[in-house]
Coordinates of C-alpha atoms in Angstrom, one line a residue:
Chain A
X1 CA -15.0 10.4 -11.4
X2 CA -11.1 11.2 -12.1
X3 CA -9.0 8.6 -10.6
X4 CA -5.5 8.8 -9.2
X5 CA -3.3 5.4 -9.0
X6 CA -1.6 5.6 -5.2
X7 CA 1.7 3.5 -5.9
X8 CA 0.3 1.8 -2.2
X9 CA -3.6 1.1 -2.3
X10 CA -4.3 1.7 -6.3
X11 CA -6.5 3.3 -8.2
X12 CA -8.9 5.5 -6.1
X13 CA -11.0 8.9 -6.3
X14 CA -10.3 11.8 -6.7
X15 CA -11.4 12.8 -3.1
X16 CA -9.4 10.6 -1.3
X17 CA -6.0 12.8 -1.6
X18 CA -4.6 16.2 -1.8
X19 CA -2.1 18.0 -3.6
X20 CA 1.3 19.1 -3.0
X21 CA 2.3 21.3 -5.8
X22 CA 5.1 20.9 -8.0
X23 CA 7.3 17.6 -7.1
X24 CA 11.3 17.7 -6.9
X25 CA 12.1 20.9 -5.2
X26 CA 14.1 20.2 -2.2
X27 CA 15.3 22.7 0.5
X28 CA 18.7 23.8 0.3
X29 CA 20.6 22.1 2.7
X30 CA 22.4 25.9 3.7
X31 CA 19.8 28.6 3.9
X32 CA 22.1 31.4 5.2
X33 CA 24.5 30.6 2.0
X34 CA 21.5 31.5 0.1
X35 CA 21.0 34.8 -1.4
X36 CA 17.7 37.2 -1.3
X37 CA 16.5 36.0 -5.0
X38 CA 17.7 32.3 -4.5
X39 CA 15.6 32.1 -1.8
X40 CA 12.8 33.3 -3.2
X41 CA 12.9 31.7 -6.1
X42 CA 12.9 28.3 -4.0
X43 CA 10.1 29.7 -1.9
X44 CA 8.1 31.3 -4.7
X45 CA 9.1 30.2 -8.2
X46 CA 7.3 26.9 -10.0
X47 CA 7.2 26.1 -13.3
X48 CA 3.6 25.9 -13.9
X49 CA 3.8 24.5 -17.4
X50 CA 1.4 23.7 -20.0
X51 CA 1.4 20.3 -20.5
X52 CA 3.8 17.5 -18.7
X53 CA 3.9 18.2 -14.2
X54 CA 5.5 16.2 -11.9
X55 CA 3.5 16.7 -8.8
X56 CA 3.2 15.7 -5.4
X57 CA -0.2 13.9 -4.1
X58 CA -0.7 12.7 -0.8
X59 CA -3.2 9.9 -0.3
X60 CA -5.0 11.4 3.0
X61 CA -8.0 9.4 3.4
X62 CA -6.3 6.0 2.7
X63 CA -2.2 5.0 3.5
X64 CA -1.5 9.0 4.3
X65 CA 1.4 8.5 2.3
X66 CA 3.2 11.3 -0.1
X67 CA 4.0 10.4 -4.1
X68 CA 4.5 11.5 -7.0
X69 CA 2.1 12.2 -10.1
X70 CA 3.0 12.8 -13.7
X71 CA -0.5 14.7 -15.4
X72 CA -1.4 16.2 -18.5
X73 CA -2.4 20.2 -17.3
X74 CA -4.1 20.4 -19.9
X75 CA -5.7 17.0 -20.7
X76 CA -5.3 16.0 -17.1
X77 CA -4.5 12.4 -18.2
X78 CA -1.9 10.9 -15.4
X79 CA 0.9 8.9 -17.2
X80 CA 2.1 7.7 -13.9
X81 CA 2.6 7.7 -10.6
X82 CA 5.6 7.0 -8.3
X83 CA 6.9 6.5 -4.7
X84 CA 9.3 9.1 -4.3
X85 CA 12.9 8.5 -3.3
X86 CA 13.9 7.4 -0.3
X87 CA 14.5 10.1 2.5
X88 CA 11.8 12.2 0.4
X89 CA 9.1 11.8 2.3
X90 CA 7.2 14.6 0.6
X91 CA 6.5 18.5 2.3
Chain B
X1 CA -7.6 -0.4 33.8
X2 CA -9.1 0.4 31.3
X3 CA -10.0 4.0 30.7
X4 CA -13.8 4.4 31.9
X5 CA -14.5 5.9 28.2
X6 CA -13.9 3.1 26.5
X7 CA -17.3 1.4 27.8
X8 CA -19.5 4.3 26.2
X9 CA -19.2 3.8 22.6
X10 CA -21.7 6.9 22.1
X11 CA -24.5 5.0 20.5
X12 CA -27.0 4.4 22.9
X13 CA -29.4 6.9 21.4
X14 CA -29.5 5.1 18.2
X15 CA -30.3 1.0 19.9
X16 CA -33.9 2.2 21.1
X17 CA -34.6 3.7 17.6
X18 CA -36.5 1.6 14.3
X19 CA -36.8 3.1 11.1
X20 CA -40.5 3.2 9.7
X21 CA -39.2 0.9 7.3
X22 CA -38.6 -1.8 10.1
X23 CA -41.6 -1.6 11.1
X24 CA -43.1 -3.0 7.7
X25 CA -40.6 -5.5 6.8
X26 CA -39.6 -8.4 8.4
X27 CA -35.7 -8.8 8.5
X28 CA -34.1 -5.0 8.2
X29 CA -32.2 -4.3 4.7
X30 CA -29.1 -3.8 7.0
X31 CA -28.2 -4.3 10.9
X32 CA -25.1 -2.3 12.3
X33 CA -23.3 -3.9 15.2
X34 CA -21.6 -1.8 18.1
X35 CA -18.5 -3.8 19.8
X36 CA -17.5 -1.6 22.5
X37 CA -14.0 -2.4 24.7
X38 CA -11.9 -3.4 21.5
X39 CA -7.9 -2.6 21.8
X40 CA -6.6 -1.1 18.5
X41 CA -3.3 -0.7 18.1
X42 CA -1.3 0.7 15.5
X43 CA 1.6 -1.1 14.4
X44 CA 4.9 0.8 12.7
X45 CA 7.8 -1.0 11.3
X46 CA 10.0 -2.7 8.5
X47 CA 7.9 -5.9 6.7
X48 CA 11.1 -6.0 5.3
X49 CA 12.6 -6.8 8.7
X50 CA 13.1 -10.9 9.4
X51 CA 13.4 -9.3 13.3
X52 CA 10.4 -7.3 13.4
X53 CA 8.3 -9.7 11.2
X54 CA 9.2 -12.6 14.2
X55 CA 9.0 -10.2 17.1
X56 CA 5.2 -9.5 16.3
X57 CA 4.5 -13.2 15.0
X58 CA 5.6 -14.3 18.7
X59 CA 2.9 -11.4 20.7
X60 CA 0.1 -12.0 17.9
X61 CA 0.4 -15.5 17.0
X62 CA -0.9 -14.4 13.5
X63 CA 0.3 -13.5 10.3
X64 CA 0.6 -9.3 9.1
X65 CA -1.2 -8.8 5.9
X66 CA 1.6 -7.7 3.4
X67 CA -0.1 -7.4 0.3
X68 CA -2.1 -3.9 -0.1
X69 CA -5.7 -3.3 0.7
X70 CA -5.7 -6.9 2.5
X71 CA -6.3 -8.7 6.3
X72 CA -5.6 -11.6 8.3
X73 CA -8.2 -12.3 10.5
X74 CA -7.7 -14.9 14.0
X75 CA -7.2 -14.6 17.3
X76 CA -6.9 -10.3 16.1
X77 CA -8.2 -8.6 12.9
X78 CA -4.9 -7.4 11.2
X79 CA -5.7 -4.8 9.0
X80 CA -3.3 -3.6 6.0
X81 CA -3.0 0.5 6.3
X82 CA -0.2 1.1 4.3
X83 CA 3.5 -0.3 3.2
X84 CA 4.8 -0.2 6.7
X85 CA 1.5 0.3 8.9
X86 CA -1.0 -1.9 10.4
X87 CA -3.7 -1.7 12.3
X88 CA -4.8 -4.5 15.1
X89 CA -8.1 -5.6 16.5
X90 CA -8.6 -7.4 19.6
X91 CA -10.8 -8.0 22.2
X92 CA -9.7 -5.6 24.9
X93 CA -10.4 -7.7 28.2
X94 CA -8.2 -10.8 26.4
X95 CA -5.6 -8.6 25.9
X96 CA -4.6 -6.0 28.6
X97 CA -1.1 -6.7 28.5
X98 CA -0.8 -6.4 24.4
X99 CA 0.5 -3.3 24.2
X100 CA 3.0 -3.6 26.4
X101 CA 3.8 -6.7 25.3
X102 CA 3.8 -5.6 21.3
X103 CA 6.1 -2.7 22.7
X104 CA 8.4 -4.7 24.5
X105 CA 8.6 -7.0 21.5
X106 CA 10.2 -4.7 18.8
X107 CA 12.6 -2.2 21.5
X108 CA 15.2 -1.0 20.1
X109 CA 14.0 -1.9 16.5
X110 CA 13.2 1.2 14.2
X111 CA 9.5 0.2 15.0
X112 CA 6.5 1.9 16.9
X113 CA 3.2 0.7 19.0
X114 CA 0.4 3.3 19.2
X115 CA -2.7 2.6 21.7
X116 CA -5.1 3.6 19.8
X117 CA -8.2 2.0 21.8
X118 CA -10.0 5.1 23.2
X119 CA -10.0 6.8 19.6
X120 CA -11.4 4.5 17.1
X121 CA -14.4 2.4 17.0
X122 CA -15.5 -0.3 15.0
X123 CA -18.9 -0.8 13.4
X124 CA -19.9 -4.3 12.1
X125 CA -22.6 -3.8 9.3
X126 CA -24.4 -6.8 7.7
X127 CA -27.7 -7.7 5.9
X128 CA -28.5 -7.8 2.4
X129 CA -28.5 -4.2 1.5
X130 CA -25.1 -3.5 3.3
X131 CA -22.9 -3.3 0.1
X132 CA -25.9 -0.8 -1.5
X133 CA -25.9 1.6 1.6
X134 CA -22.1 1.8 2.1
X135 CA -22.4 2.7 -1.8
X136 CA -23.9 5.8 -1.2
X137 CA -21.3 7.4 0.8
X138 CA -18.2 6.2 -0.4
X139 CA -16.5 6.1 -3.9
X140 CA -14.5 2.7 -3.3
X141 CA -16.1 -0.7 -5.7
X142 CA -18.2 -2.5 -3.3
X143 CA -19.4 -5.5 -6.0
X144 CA -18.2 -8.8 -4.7
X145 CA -16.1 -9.8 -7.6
X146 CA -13.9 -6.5 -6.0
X147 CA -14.8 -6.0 -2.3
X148 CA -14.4 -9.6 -1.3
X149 CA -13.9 -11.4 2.2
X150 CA -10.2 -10.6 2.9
X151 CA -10.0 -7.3 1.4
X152 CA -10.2 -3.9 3.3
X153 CA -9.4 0.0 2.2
X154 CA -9.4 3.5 4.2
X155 CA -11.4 6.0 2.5
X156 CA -13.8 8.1 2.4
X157 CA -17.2 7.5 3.9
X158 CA -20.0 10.5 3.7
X159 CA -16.9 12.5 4.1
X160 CA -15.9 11.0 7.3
X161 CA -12.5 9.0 6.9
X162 CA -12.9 5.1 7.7
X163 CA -11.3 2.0 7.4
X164 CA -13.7 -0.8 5.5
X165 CA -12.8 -4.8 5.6
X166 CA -15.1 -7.7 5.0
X167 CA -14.6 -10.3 7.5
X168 CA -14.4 -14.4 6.7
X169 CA -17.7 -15.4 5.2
X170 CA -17.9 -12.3 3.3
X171 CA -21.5 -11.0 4.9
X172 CA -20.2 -8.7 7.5
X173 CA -17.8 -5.3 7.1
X174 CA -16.0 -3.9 9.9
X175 CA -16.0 -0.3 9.7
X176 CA -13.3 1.3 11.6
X177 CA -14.2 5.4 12.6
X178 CA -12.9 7.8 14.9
X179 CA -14.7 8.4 17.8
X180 CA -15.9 11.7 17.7
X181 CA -17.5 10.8 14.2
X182 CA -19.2 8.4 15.4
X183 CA -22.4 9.9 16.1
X184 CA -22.0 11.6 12.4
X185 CA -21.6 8.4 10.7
X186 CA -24.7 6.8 12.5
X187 CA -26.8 9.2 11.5
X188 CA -25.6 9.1 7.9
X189 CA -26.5 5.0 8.4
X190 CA -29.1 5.6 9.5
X191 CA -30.6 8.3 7.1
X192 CA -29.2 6.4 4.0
X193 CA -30.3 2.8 4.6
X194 CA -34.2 4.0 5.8
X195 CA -35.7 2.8 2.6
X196 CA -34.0 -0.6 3.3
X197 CA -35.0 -0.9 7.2
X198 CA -32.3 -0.3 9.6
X199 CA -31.5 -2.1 13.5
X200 CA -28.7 -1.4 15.8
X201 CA -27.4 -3.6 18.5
X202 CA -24.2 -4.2 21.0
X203 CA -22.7 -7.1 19.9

């Protein structure tokens, strides 16, 4: 079973939440001021590295709350997981 | 009054009906419990909030669970749903005026009452196979040295999402389900705790 710490409830399955893709990308504030490529590269563009990922899970058979995950792609192993900050309530 | 719906709780198919295993056995491995006509509300607001925390102290006479995964039972079952959400469980005739009440209570406070009475049901499941059966469906640690009297989680069970608490002495959970998966989740029961023997009742 692979196990996922909520910051809220604490160490649950797997199958209790679902992911949010990468963590950290807000949306600009101006969208007009954007240009075509800045915008998709908001929209479209993630790092998708191999190794360290800050994510964004969302605990949606328990609290329903949004946080944040740091895993291993590649091991998978979670170093830890966060509330995110405040006014970021997640997508 | 209260909406004629809320005095069907959709079991009745399931109180006539005895496993074969009943039929053998003397006291059934588990009973499940239907309590029909309970108000849930669900409860919004700052714990960090000396005003909110007195405003619902003076409607439910009863402490919120603050610490995670817990309740506070009384004259309602508080349950703990996350950092700033609770849900409450009371008898619905005692309390027709609670919502209101709760409502009135925290206006104008960043705060928010939800009647949540003709969505939810709760399931009281006891006997001495009730930790084994809820086992089978759900990933969440039911040993007692974990799951103890006090402590309650929302999760996952046989895919339907629910909220689990034991209640005081520790024998009975409280499994909170929405309505419509009602049926669903009795037939899971039912299926899953046939080698143990399995009765339903109105409590």
């Amino acid at each position: 079973m692979f196990l996922i710490k909520c910051p809220f409830c604490g160490e649950r399955a797997e199958t209790e939440f679902s992911y949010g893709g990468e963590a950290g990308i807000n949306r600009p504030l101006d969208p007009d001021a954007l240009s075509d490529v800045e915008w998709a590269d908001y929209l479209f563009m993630r790092k998708n590295p191999r190794g360290a990922h800050k994510e964004l899970w969302n605990h949606a058979q328990g609290c329903r709350r949004w946080f944040g995950v740091e895993r291993d792609t590649v091991s998978y192993r979670i170093s830890r997981s966060f509330e995110l900050p405040a006014g970021d309530k997640g997508p | 009054m209260p909406d004629p719906i809320l005095h069907s709780h959709g079991l009745e198919p399931f109180l006539s009906s005895i496993s074969s295993a009943t039929d053998c056995a003397e006291q059934p491995g588990i009973r499940i419990g239907i309590e029909p006509g309970l108000c849930h509300i669900n409860l919004r607001g700052d714990p960090g909030s000396v005003e909110f925390i007195d405003a619902v102290n003076s409607v439910l006479q009863q402490d919120l669970p603050l610490a995670a995964n817990t309740m506070t039972t009384g004259n309602n079952r508080i349950y703990w749903l996350g950092p700033n959400e609770w849900l409450i469980i009371s008898s619905l005739e005692k309390d027709k005026d609670r919502v209101t009440n709760l409502r009135e209570s925290v206006r104008g406070q960043h705060a928010c009452v939800t009647d949540l009475s003709g969505g939810q049901l709760a399931l009281r499941i006891n006997g001495p196979h009730a930790r084994d059966v809820l086992a089978k469906g759900c990933t969440l640690d039911f040993h007692p040295s974990v799951f103890h009297s006090g402590h309650c989680a929302q999760s996952g069970l046989a895919k339907t999402g629910v909220l689990i608490g034991l209640l005081d002495d520790g024998s009975e959970f409280e499994i909170v389900v929405r309505r419509s998966f009602v049926d669903y989740l009795a037939h899971w029961l039912q299926h899953a705790a046939e080698e143990f023997g399995v009765e339903f009742s109105v409590i």
